[in-house]
Short mmCIF file of C-alpha atoms and ligand atoms in Angstrom, two decimals:
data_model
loop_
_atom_site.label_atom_id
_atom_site.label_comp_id
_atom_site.label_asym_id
_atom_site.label_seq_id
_atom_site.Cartn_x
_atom_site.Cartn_y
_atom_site.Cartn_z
CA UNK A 232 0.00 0.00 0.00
CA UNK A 233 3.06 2.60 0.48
CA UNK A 234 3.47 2.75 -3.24
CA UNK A 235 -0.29 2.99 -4.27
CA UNK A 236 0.02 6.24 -1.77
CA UNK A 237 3.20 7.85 -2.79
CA UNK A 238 1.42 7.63 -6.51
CA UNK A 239 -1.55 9.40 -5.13
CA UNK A 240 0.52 11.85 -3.58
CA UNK A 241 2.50 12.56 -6.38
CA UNK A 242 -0.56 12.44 -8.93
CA UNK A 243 -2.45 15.39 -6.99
CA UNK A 244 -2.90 18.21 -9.09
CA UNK A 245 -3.68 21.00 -7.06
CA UNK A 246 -3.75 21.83 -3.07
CA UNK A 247 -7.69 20.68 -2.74
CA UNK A 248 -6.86 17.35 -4.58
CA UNK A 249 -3.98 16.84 -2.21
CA UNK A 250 -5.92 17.33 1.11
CA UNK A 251 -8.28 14.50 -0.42
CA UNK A 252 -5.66 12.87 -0.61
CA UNK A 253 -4.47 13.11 3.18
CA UNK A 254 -8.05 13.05 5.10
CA UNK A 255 -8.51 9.01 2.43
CA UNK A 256 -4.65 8.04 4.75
CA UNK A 257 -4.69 9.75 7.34
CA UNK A 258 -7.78 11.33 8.08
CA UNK A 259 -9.72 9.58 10.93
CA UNK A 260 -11.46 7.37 8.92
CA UNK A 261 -8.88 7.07 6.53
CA UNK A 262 -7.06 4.06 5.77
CA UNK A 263 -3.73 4.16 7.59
CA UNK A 264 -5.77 5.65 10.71
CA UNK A 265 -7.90 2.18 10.63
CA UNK A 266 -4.97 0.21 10.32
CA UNK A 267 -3.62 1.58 13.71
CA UNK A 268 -6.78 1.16 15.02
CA UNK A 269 -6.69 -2.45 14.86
CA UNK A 270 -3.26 -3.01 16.25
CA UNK A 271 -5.17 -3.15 19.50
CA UNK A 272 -6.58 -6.19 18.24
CA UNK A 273 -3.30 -8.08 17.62
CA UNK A 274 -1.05 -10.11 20.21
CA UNK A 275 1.85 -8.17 21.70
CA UNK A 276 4.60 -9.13 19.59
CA UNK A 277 2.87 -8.57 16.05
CA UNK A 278 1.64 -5.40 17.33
CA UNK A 279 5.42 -4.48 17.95
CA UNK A 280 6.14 -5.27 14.37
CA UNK A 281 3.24 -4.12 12.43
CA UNK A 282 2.85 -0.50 14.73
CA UNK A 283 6.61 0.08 13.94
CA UNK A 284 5.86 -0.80 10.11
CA UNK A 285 2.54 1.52 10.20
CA UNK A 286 4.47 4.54 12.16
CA UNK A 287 7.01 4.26 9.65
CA UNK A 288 4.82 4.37 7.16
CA UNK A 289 2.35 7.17 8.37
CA UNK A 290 6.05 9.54 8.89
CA UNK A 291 6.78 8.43 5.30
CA UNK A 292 3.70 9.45 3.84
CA UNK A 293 3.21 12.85 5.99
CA UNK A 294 6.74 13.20 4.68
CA UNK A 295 5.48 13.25 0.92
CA UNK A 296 2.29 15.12 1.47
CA UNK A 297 4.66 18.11 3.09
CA UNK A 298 6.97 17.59 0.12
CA UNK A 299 4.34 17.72 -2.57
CA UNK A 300 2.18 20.84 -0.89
CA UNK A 301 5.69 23.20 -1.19
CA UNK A 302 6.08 21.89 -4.48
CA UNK A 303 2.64 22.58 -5.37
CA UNK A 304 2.80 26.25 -3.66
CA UNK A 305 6.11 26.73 -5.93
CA UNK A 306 4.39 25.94 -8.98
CA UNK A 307 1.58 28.34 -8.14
CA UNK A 308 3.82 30.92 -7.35
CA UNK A 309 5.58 30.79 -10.63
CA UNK A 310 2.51 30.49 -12.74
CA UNK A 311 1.86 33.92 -10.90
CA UNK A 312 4.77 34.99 -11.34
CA UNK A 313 4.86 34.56 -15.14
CA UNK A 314 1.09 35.60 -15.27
CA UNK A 315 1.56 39.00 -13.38
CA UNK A 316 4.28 40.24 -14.23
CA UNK A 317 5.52 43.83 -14.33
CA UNK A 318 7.76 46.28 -16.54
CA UNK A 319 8.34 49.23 -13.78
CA UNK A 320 10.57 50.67 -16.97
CA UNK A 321 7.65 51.17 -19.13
CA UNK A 322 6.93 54.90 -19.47
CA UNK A 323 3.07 55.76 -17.04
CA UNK A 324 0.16 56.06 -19.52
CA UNK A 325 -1.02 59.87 -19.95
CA UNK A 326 -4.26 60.68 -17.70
CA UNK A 327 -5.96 63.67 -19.32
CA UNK A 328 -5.46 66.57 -17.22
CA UNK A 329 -8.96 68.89 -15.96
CA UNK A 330 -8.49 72.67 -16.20
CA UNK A 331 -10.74 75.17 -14.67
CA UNK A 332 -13.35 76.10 -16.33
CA UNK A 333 -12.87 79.52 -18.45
CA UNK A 334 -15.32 81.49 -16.45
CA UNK A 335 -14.06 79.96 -12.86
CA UNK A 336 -10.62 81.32 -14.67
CA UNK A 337 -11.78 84.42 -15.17
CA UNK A 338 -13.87 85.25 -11.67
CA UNK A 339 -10.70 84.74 -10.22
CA UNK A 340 -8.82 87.28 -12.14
CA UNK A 341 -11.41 89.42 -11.42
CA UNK A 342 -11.63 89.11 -7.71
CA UNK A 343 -7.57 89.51 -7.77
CA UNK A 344 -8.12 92.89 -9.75
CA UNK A 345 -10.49 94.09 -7.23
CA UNK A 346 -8.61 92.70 -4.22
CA UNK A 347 -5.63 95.10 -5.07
CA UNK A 348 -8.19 97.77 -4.66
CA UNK A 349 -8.85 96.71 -1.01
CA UNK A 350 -12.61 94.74 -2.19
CA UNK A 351 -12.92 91.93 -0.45
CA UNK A 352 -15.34 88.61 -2.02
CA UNK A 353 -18.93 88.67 -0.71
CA UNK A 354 -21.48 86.05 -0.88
CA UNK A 355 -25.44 85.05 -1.15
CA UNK A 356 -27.88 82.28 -2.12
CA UNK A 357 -29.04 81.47 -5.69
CA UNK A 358 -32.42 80.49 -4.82
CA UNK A 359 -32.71 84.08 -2.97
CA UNK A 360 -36.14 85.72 -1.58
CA UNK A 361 -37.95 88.18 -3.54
CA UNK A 362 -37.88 90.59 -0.29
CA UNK A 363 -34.17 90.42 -0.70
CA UNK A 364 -33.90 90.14 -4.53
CA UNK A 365 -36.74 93.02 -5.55
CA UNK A 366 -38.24 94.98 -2.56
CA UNK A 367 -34.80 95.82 -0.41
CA UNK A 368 -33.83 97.04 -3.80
CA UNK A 369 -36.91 99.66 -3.97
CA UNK A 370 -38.34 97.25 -6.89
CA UNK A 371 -41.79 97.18 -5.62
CA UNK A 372 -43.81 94.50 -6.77
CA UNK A 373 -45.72 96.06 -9.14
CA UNK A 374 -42.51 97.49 -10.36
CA UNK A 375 -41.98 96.41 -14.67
CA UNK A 376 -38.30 95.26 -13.69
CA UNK A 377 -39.96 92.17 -11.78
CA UNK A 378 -41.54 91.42 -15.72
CA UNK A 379 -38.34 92.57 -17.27
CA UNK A 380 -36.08 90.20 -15.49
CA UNK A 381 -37.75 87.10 -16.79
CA UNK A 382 -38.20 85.82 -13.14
CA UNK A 383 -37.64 82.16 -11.90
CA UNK A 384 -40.33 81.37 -9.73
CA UNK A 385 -39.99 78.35 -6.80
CA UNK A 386 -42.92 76.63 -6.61
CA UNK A 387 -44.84 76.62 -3.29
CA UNK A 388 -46.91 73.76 -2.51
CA UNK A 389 -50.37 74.81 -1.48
CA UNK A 390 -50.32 75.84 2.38
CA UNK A 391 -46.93 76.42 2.13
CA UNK A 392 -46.73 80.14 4.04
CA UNK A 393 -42.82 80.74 3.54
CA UNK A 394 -41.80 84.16 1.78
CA UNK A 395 -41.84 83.67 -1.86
CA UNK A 396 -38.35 82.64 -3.63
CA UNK A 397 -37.23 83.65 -6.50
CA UNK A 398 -33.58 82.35 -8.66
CA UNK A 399 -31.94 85.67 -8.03
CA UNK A 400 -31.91 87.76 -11.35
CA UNK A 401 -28.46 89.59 -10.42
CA UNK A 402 -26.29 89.79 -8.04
CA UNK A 403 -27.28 92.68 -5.75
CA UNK A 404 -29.20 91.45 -3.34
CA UNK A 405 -25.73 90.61 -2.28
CA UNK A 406 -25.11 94.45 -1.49
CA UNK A 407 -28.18 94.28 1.16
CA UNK A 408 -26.75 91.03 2.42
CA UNK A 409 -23.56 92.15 3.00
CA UNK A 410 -24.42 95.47 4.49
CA UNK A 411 -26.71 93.71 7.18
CA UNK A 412 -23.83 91.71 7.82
CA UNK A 413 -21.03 93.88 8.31
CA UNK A 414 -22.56 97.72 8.19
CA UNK A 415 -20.58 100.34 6.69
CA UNK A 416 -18.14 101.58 5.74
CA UNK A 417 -17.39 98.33 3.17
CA UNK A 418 -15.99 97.47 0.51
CA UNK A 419 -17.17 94.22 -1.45
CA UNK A 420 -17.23 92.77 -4.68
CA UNK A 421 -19.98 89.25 -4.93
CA UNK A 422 -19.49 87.40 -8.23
CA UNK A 423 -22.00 84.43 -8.38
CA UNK A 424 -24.79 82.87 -10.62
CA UNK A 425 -27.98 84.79 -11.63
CA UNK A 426 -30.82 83.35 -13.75
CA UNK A 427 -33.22 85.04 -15.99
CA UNK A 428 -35.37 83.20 -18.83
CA UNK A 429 -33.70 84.34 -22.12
CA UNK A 430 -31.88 82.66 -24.29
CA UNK A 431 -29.98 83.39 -27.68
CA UNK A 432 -26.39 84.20 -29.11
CA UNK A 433 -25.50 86.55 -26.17
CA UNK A 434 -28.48 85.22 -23.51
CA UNK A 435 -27.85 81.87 -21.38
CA UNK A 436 -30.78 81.02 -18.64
CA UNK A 437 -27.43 81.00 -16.28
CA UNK A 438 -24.95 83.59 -16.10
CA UNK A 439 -22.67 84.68 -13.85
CA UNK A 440 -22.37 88.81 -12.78
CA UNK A 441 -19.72 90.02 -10.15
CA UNK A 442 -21.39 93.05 -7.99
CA UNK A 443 -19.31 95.49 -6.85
CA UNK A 444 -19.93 97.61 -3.09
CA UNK A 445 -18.13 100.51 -1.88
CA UNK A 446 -20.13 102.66 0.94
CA UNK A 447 -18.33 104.91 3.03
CA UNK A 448 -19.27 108.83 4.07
CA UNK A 449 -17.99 110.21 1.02
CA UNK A 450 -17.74 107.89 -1.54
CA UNK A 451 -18.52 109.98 -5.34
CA UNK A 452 -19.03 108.85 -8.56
CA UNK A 453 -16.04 110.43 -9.13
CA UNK A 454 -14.36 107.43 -7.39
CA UNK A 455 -16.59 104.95 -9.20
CA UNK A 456 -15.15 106.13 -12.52
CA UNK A 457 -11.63 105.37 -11.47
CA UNK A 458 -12.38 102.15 -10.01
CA UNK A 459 -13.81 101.39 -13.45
CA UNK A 460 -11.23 102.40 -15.34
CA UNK A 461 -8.59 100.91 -13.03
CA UNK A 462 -10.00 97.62 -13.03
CA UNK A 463 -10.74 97.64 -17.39
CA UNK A 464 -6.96 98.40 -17.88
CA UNK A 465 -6.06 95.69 -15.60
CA UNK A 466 -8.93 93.10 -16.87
CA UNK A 467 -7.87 93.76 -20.38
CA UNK A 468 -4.04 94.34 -20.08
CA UNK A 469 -3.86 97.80 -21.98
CA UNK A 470 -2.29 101.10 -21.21
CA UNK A 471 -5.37 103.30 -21.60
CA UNK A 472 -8.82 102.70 -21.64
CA UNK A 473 -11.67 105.17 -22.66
CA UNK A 474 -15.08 104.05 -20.78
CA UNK A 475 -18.26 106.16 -21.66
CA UNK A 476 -21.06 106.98 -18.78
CA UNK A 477 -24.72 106.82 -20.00
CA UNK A 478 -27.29 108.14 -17.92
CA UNK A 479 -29.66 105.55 -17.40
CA UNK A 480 -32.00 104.01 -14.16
CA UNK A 481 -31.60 101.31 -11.92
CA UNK A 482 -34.18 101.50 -9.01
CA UNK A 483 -31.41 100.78 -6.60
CA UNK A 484 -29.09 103.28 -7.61
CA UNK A 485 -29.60 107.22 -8.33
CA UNK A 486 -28.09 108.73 -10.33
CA UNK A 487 -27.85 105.77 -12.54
CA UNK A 488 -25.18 104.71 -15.12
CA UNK A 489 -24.35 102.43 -17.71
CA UNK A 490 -20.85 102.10 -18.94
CA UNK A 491 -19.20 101.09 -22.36
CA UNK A 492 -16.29 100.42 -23.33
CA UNK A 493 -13.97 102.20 -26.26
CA UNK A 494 -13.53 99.11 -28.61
CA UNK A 495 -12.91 98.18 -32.63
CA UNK A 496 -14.40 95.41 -34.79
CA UNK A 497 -12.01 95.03 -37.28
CA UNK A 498 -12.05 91.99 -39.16
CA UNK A 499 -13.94 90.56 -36.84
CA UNK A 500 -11.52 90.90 -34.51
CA UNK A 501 -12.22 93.39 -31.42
CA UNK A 502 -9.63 95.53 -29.60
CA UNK A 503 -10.47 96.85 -26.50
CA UNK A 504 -9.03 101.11 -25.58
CA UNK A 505 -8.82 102.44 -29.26
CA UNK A 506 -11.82 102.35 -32.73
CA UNK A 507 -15.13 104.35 -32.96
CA UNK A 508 -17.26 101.09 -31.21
CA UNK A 509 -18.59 100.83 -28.00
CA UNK A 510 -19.18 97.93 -25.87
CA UNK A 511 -21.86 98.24 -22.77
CA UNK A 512 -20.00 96.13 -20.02
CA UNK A 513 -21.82 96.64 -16.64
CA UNK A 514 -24.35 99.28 -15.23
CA UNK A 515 -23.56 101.22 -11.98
CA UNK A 516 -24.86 104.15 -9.67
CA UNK A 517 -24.66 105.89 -6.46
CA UNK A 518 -26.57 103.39 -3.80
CA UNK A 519 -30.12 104.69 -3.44
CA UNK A 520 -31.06 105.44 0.04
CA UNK A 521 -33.91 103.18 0.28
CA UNK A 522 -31.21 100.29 -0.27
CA UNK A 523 -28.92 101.78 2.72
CA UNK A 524 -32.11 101.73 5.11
CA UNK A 525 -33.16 98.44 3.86
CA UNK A 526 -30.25 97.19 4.51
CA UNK A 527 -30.04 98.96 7.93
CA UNK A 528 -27.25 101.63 7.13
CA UNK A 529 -28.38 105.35 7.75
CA UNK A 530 -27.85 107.07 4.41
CA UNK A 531 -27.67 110.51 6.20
CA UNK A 532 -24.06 109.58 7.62
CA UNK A 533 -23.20 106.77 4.55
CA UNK A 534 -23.34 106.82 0.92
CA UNK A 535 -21.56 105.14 -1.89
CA UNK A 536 -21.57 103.55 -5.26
CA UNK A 537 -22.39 99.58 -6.53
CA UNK A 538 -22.01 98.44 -10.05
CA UNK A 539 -22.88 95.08 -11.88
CA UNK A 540 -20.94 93.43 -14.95
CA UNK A 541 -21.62 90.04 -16.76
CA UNK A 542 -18.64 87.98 -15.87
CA UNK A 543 -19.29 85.60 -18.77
CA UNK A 544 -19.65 89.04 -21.05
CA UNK A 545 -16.06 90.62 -20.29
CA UNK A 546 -14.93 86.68 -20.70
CA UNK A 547 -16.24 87.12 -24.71
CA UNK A 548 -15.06 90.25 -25.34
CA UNK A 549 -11.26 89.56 -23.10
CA UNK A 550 -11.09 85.98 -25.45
CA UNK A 551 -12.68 86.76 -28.06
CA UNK A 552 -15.43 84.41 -28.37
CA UNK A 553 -18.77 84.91 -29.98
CA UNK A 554 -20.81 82.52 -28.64
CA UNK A 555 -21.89 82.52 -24.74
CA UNK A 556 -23.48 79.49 -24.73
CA UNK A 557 -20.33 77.24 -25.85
CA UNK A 558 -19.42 78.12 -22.40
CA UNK A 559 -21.39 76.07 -20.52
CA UNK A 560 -21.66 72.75 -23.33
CA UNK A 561 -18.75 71.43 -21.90
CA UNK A 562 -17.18 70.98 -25.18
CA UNK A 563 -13.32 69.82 -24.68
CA UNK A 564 -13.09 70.16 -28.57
CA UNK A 565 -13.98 73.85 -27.86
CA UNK A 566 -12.45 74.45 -24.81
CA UNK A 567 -8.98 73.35 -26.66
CA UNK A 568 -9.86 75.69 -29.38
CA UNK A 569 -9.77 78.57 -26.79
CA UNK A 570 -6.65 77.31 -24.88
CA UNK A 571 -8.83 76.29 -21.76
CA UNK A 572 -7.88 72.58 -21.75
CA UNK A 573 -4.95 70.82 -22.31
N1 LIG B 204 -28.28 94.61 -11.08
C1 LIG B 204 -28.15 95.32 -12.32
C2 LIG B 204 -28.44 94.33 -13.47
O1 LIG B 204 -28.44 93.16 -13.25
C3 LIG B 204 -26.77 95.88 -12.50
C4 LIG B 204 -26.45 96.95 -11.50
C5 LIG B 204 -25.80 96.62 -10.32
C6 LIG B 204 -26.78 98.28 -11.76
C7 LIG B 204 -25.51 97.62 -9.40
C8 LIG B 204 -26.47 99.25 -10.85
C9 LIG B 204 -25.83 98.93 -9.69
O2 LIG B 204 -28.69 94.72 -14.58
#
């Protein structure tokens, strides 16, 4: 029987055959395990015999079970090792890099622009009450600019009591916010999403505006200008820049102005500071007094000036690009064309 084992052993393909293997010898039931069982059955001396014979045999075939589970490990590990193998010399494979997104890009350069001028970033909500986003602004609600804006709506579910919500339209509810929050004198700018239901060309349901704050007890127009003018030489990288006030209204602001920009089309190509065009880029005013005591600052001691500019707007004209809504397709292929990913 010690060769019909040794052949089993060394027949065993894998580890689970080779357990099999053991638990049929010497399992308790298994064959070598009976045969010591019925030494017990034999006479003294031919137990001497045979249970030296059977030990010798049970350490011979442990013996070749050991020697054929390393073996089998060994094989396994070089099948594995010939499988799964690993060229650390081979050059990485090229993950395609993200970039921020043109108008993230340009909010930031922006907000640095301004920050040199001592503005620091405010904030507010999106989804924005209308007390906040129409009446603290002296738009009263039967006021046409609630029409004009092309107002998102939120939905209230019937016996829902909360103050109607609005997607804010622009950013200047931010001005109240921020005046609440830190009184005057300040100095903020608040870039952020607005929403308004338009779309063409130049229109996108989203857009993004940067607001602009500066109320202290003598703040003109005067400095408004060259705040303006600072921050379009800087935006645009040019030596001189020529912007042109409009008389116009805002309900927030009196007086009221919008600004262009001195600009050429030539070739379809536009240059900002020099040509016969001009380019609206934001409107602007002195803060109107009902927005100070709205937004609890006594306009008898404070006054100052807030503006508002399409960020994705001075992104079009700084780059060139004709089309707002590409912006927000997502389209590498034209995001590549424009330098804004790799
Ligand atoms: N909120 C105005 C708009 O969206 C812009 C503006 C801001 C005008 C601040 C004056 C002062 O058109």
């Amino acid at each position: 029987i010690r060769q019909t084992w040794l052949d089993r052993i060394a027949a065993a393909g894998d580890a689970p055959a080779l357990e099999d293997v053991r638990v049929a010898a010497l399992g308790k039931k298994g064959e070598i395990s009976l045969k010591m069982r019925e030494l017990g059955k034999m006479s003294p001396e031919e137990r001497q015999t045979a249970g030296a014979a059977l030990n010798r045999l049970k350490d011979e075939i442990d013996a070749a079970l050991r020697a054929r589970k390393s073996g089998l490990e060994d094989a396994a590990l070089d099948a594995r090792l010939k499988d799964e193998w690993l060229d650390v010399t081979l050059p990485g494979r090229p993950r395609p890099q993200g970039t921020i997104h043109p108008i993230s890009q340009v909010t930031e350069e922006i907000i640095a622009i301004f920050a040199d001028m001592g503005f620091a970033v405010a904030e507010g909500p999106q989804v924005e009450s209308d007390w906040f986003n129409f009446d603290a602004l002296n738009i009263a609600p039967e006021h046409p600019a609630r029409q004009e804006h092309d107002t998102f709506f939120l939905h209230r579910a019937e016996g829902d009591d909360r103050p109607p919500h609005v997607l804010r339209t622009h950013t200047s509810p931010v001005q109240v916010r921020a005046m609440q929050a830190q009184g005057a004198p300040i100095r903020v700018i608040a870039p952020g999403r607005v929403y308004r239901m338009d779309m063409d060309q130049t229109h996108t349901p989203m857009f993004h505006q940067i607001e602009g704050l500066a109320i202290d007890r003598d703040i003109s127009m005067a400095q408004l200008k060259w705040t303006l003018e600072e921050f379009c030489r800087a935006f645009f990288e040019v030596e001189a820049v020529e912007l042109r006030f409009r008389a116009s209204h805002f309900p927030f602001t009196e007086p009221s102005a919008e600004v262009d920009i001195r600009c050429s089309w030539e070739g379809g190509q536009l240059k900002i500071g020099e040509g016969n065009d001009w380019m609206e880029i934001l409107g602007s005013g002195m803060v109107h007094p009902h927005v100070l005591r709205s937004a609890g600052v006594d306009p008898d001691q404070w006054q100052g000036f807030a503006f508002g500019m399409g960020i994705d707007r001075l992104a079009m004209l700084k780059y060139g690009i004709p089309d707002l809504r590409a912006f927000f397709e997502s389209d590498l292929r034209w995001l590549r064309h424009y330098g804004f990913a790799a």
